[in-house]
GROMACS .gro file of C-alpha atoms in nm:
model
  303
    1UNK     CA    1   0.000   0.000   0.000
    2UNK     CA    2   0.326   0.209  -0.029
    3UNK     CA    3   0.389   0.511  -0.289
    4UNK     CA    4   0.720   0.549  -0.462
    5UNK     CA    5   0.751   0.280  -0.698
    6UNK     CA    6   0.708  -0.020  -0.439
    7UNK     CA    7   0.562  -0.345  -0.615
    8UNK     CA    8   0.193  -0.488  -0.503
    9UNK     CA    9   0.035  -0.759  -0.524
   10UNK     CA   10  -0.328  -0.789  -0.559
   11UNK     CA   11  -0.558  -1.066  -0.552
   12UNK     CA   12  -0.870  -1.033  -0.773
   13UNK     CA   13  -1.166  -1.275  -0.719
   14UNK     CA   14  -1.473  -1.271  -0.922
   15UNK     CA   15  -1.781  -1.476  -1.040
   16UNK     CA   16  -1.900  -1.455  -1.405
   17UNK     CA   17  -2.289  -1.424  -1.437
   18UNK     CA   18  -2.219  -1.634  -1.801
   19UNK     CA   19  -1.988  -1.909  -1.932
   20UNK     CA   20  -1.682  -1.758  -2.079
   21UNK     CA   21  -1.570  -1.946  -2.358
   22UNK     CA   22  -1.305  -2.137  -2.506
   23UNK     CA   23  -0.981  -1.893  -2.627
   24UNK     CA   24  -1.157  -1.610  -2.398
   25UNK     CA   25  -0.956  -1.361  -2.206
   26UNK     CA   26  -0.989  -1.156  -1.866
   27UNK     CA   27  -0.905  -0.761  -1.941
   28UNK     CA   28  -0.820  -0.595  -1.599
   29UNK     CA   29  -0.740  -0.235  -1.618
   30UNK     CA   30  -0.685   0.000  -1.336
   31UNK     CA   31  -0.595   0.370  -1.294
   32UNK     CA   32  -0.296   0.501  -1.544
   33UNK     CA   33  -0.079   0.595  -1.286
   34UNK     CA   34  -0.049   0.211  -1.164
   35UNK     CA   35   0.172  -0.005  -1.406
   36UNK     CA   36   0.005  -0.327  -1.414
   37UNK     CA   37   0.277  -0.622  -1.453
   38UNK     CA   38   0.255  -0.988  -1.613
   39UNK     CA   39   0.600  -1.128  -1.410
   40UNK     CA   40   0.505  -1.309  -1.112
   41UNK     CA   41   0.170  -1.390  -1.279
   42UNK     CA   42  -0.003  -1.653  -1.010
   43UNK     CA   43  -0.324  -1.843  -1.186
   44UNK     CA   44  -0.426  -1.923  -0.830
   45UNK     CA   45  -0.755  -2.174  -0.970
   46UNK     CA   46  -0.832  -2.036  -1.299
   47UNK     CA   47  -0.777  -2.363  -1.584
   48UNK     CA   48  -0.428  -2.488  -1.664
   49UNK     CA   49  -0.251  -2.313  -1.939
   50UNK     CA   50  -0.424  -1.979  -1.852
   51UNK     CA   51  -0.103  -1.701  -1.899
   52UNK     CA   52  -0.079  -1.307  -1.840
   53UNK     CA   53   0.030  -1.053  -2.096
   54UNK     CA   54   0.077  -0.707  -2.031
   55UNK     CA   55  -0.109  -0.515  -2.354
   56UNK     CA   56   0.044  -0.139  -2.463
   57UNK     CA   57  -0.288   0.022  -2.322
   58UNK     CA   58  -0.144  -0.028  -1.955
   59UNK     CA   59  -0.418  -0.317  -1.911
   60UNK     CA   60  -0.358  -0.664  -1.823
   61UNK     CA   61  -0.422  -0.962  -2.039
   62UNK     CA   62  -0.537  -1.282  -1.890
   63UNK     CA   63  -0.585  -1.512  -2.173
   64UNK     CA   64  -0.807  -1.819  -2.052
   65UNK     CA   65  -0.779  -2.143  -2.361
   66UNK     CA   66  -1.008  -2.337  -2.163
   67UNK     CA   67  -1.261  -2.094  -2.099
   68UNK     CA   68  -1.424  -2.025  -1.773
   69UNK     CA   69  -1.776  -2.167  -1.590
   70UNK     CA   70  -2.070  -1.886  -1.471
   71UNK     CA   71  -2.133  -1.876  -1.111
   72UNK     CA   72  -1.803  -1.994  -1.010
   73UNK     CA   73  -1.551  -1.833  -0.761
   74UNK     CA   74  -1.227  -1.801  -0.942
   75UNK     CA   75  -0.947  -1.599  -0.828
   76UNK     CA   76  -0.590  -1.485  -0.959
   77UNK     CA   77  -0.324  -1.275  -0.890
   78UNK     CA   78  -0.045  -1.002  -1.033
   79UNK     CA   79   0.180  -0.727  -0.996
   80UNK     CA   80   0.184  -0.333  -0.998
   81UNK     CA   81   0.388  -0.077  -0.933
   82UNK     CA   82   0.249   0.141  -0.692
   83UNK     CA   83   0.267   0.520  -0.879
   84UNK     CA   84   0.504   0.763  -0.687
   85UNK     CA   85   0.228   0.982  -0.632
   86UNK     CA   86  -0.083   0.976  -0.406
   87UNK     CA   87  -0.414   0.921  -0.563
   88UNK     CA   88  -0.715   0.935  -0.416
   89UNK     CA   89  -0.945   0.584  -0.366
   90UNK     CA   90  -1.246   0.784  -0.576
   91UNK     CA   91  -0.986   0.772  -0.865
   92UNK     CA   92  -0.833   0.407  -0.873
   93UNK     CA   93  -1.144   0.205  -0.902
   94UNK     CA   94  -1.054  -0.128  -1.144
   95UNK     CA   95  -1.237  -0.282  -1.430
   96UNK     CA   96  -1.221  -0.645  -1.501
   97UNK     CA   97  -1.378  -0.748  -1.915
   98UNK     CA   98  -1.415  -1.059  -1.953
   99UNK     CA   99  -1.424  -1.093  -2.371
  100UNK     CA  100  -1.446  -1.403  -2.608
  101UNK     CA  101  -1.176  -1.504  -2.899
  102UNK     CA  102  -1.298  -1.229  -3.104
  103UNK     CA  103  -1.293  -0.954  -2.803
  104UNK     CA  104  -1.674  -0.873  -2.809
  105UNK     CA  105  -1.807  -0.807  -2.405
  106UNK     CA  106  -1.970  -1.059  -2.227
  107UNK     CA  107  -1.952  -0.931  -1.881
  108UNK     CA  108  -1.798  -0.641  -1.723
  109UNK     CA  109  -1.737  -0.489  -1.375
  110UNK     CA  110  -1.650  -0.154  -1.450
  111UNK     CA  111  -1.635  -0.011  -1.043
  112UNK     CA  112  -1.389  -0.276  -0.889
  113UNK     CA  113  -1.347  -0.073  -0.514
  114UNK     CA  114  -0.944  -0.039  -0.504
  115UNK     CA  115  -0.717   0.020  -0.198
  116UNK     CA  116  -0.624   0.324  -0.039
  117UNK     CA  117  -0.215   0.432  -0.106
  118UNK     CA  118   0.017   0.534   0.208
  119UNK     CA  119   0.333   0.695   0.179
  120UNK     CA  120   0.615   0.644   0.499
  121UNK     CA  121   0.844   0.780   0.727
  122UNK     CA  122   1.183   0.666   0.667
  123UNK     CA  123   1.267   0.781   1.043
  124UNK     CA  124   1.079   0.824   1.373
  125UNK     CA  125   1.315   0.838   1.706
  126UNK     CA  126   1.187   0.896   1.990
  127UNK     CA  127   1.447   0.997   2.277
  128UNK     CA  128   1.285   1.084   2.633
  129UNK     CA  129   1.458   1.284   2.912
  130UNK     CA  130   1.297   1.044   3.148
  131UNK     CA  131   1.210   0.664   3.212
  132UNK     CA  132   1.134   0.742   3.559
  133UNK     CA  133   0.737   0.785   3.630
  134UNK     CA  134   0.802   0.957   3.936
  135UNK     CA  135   0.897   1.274   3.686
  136UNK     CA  136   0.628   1.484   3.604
  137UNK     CA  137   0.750   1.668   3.268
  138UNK     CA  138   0.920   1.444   3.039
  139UNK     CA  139   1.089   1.646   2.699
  140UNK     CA  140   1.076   1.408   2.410
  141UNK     CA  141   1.274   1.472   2.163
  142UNK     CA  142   1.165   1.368   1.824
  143UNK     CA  143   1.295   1.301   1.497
  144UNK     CA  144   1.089   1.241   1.175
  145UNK     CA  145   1.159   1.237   0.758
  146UNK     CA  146   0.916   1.107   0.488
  147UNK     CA  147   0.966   0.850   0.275
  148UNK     CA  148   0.852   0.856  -0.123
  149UNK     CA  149   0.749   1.162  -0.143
  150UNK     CA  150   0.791   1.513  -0.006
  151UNK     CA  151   0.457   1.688   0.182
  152UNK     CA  152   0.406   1.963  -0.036
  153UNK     CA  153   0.232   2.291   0.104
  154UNK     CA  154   0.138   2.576  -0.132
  155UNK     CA  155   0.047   2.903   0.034
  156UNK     CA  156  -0.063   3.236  -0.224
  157UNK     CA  157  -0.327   3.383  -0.352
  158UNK     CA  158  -0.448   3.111  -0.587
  159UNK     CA  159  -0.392   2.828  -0.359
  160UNK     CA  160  -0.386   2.800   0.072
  161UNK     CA  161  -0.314   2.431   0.136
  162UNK     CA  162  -0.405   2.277   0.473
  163UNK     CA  163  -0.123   2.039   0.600
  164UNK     CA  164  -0.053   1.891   0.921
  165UNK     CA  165   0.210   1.656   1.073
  166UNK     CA  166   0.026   1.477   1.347
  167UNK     CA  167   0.120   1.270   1.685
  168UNK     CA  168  -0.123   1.044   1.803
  169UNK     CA  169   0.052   0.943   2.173
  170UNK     CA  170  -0.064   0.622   2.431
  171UNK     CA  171  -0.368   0.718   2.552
  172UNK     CA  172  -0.274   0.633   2.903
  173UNK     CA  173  -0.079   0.987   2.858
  174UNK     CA  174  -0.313   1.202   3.067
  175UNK     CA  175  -0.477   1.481   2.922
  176UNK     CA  176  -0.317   1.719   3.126
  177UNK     CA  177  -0.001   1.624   3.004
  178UNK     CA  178   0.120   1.871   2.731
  179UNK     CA  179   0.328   2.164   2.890
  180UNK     CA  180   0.434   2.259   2.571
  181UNK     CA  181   0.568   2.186   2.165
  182UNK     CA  182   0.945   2.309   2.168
  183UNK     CA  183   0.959   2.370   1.793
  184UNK     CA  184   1.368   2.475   1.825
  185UNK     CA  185   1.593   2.172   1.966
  186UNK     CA  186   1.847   2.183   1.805
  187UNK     CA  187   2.121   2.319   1.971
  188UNK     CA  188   1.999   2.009   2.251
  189UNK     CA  189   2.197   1.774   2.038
  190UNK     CA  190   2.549   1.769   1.861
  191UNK     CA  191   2.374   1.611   1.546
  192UNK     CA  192   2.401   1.811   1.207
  193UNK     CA  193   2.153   1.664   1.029
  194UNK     CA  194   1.846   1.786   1.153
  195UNK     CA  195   1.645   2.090   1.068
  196UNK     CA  196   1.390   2.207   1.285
  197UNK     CA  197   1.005   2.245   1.168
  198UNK     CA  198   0.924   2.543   0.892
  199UNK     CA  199   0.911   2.880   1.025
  200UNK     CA  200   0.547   2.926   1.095
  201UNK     CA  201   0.454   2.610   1.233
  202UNK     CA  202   0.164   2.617   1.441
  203UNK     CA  203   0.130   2.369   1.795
  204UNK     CA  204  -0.210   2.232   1.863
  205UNK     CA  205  -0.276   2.029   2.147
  206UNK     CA  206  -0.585   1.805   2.214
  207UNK     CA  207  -0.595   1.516   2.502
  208UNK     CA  208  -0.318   1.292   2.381
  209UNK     CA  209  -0.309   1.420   2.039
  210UNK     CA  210  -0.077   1.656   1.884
  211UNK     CA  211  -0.103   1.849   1.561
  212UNK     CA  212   0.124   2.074   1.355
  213UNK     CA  213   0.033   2.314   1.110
  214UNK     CA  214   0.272   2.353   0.872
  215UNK     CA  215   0.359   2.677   0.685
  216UNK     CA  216   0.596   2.546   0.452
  217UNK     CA  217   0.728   2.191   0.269
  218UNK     CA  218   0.840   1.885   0.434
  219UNK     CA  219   1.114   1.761   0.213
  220UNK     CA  220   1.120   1.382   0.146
  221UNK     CA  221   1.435   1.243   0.355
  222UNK     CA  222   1.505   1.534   0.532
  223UNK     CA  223   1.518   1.453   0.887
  224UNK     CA  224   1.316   1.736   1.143
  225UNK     CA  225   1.346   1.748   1.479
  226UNK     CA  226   1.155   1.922   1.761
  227UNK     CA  227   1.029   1.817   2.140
  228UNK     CA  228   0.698   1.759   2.321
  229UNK     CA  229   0.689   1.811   2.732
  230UNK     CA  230   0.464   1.554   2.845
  231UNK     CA  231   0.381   1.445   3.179
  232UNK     CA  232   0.507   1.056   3.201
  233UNK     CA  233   0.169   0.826   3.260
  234UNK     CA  234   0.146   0.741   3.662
  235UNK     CA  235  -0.016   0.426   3.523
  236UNK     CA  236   0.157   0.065   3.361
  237UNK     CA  237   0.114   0.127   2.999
  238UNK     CA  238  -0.109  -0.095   2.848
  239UNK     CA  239   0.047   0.033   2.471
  240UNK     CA  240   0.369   0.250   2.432
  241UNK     CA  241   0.290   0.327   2.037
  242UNK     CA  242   0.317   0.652   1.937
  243UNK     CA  243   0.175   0.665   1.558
  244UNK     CA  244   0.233   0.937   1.377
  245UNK     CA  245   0.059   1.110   1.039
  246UNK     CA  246   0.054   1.359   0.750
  247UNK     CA  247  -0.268   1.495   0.618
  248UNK     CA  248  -0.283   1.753   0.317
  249UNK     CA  249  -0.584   1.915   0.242
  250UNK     CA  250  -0.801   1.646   0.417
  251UNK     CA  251  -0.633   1.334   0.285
  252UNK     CA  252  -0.381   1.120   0.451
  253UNK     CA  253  -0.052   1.129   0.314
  254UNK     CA  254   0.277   0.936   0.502
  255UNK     CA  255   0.144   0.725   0.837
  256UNK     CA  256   0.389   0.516   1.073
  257UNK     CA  257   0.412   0.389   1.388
  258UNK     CA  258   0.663   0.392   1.707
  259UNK     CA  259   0.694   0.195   1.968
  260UNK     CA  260   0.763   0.423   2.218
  261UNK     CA  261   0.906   0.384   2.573
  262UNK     CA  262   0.833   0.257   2.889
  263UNK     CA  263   0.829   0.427   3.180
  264UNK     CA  264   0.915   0.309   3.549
  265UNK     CA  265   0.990   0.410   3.892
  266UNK     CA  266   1.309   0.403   4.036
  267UNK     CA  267   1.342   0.182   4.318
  268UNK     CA  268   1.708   0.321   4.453
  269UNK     CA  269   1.955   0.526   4.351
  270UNK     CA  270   2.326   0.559   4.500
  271UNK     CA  271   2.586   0.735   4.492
  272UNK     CA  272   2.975   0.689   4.515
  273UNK     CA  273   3.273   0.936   4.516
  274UNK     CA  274   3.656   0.871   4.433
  275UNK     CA  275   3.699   1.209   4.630
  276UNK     CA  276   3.497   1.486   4.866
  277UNK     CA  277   3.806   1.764   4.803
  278UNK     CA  278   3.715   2.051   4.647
  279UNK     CA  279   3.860   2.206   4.324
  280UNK     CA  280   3.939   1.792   4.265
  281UNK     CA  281   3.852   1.619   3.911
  282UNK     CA  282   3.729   1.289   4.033
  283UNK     CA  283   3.462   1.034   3.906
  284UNK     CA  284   3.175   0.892   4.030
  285UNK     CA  285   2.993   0.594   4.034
  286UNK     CA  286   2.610   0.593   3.977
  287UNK     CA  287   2.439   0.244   4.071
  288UNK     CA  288   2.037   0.263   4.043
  289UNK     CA  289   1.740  -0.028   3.995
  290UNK     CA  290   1.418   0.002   3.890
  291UNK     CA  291   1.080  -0.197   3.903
  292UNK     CA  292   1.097  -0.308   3.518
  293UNK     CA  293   1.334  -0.429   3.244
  294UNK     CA  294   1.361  -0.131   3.078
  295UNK     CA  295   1.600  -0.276   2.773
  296UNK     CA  296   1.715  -0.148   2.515
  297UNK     CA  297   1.934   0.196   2.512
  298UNK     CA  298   1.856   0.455   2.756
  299UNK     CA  299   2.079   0.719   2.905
  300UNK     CA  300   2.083   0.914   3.277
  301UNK     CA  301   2.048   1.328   3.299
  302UNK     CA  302   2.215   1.460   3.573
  303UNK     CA  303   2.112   1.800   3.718
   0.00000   0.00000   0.00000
């Protein structure tokens, strides 16, 4: 269900209301922007010897020698490349012919319902300033790019576009949680290939979801970065994902999912000193436990 040139396989299944007859063919045809593919052809139960051609009108051919029974399920399948654009469902519904030796129409389903196209995110990072749930404000710092294609945003006279990158968090977050969208992190980190957000961006905040208005372009693989102050959940999570969107003008665009993090208290902390002198470089030793596994990577902010 991918944009950008990814391959798809669909399964068609049908039922003809006639007998289809000997040296007939199937005709399947589907919007232009899909390029419909004979390799990797699967018959599935159609009769033996039945083949796939791809014809120079962008439809497949399904030629049938043995001809085909009415009111029975048969089903095959194919390839497509997926077009590198979005389209909208409205716009790829399929036709299926079926035609006889001389190609004259027996039957014909001319409004096959298709399946609704998703671009990506080629990244979504997620790093917390706290695991422990004894923290009220947690800043998570968060790093996103697109995959396939860019999430264009026109703004003039002729043309005001509506776009929105949008965080959908657990909803064990409480509703209170949101202190605030930090929109400029950069200088938190040491990384260089980040930018922050477009100028212009515009923080919403509504129980445990989050949505940005965006003035400007998202470019496809460009990595973003900005942070989100919640309030860690005082509750065992019962789901950690954090799934994340891109509308434009209404329509879904790029979607993903996160797994997020767990959070836990902190059953005891200690501390150890290699020297109490003053003015004295020394190191320390920091030994703490908490009530889960927490796994993973996970690092320790010391104030």
């Amino acid at each position: 269900i991918r944009t950008g040139g990814r391959y798809n396989f669909i399964r068609l299944t049908f039922e003809l209301p006639l007998d289809l007859p000997a040296d007939g063919s199937l005709i399947v045809s589907g919007h232009r922007a899909f390029v419909l593919r004979a390799d990797d052809f699967d018959a599935e139960n159609l009769p033996a010897f039945s083949t796939a051609s791809a014809g120079a009108d962008g439809a497949l051919d399904v030629s049938i020698p043995a001809g085909l029974e009415a009111a029975t399920f048969y089903a095959f399948r194919f390839v497509v490349t997926n077009p590198s654009e979005i389209v909208t469902r409205t716009e790829t519904s399929w036709q299926l012919f079926a035609v006889d030796a001389i190609r004259s129409t027996l039957a014909a389903n001319v409004n096959i319902p298709s399946f609704q196209l998703r671009a990506g995110f080629s990244l979504l990072s997620l790093a917390p300033s706290f695991y422990d749930a004894e923290v009220p404000r947690n800043m998570v710092i968060v790093d996103v790019a697109l995959e396939s294609l860019p999430l264009t945003v026109v703004r003039s006279r002729l043309q005001l576009d509506q776009a929105y990158l949008e965080i959908q968090l657990p909803q064990d977050f409480s509703p209170a949680a949101f202190a605030a969208c930090a929109l400029d992190v950069l200088s938190l980190s040491t990384s260089q290939q980040t930018r922050a957000l477009p100028s212009g961006t515009v923080c919403n905040v509504r129980n445990n979801l989050v949505q940005f208005e965006l003035a400007a372009t998202l470019e496809e693989g460009t990595a973003y970065r900005f942070g989100l102050a919640v309030a860690n959940p005082l509750v065992v999570l019962q789901s950690t994902v954090w799934t994340f969107r891109t509308y434009l003008n209404g329509q879904v665009l790029h979607t993903g999912e996160h797994p997020g993090f767990a959070v836990a208290e902190t059953s005891s902390v200690s501390l150890q000193f290699t020297s109490m002198a003053a003015s004295v470089t020394h190191r320390s030793l920091i030994t703490l436990a908490t009530d889960v596994d927490m796994g993973g990577s996970w690092a320790i902010l010391i104030d």
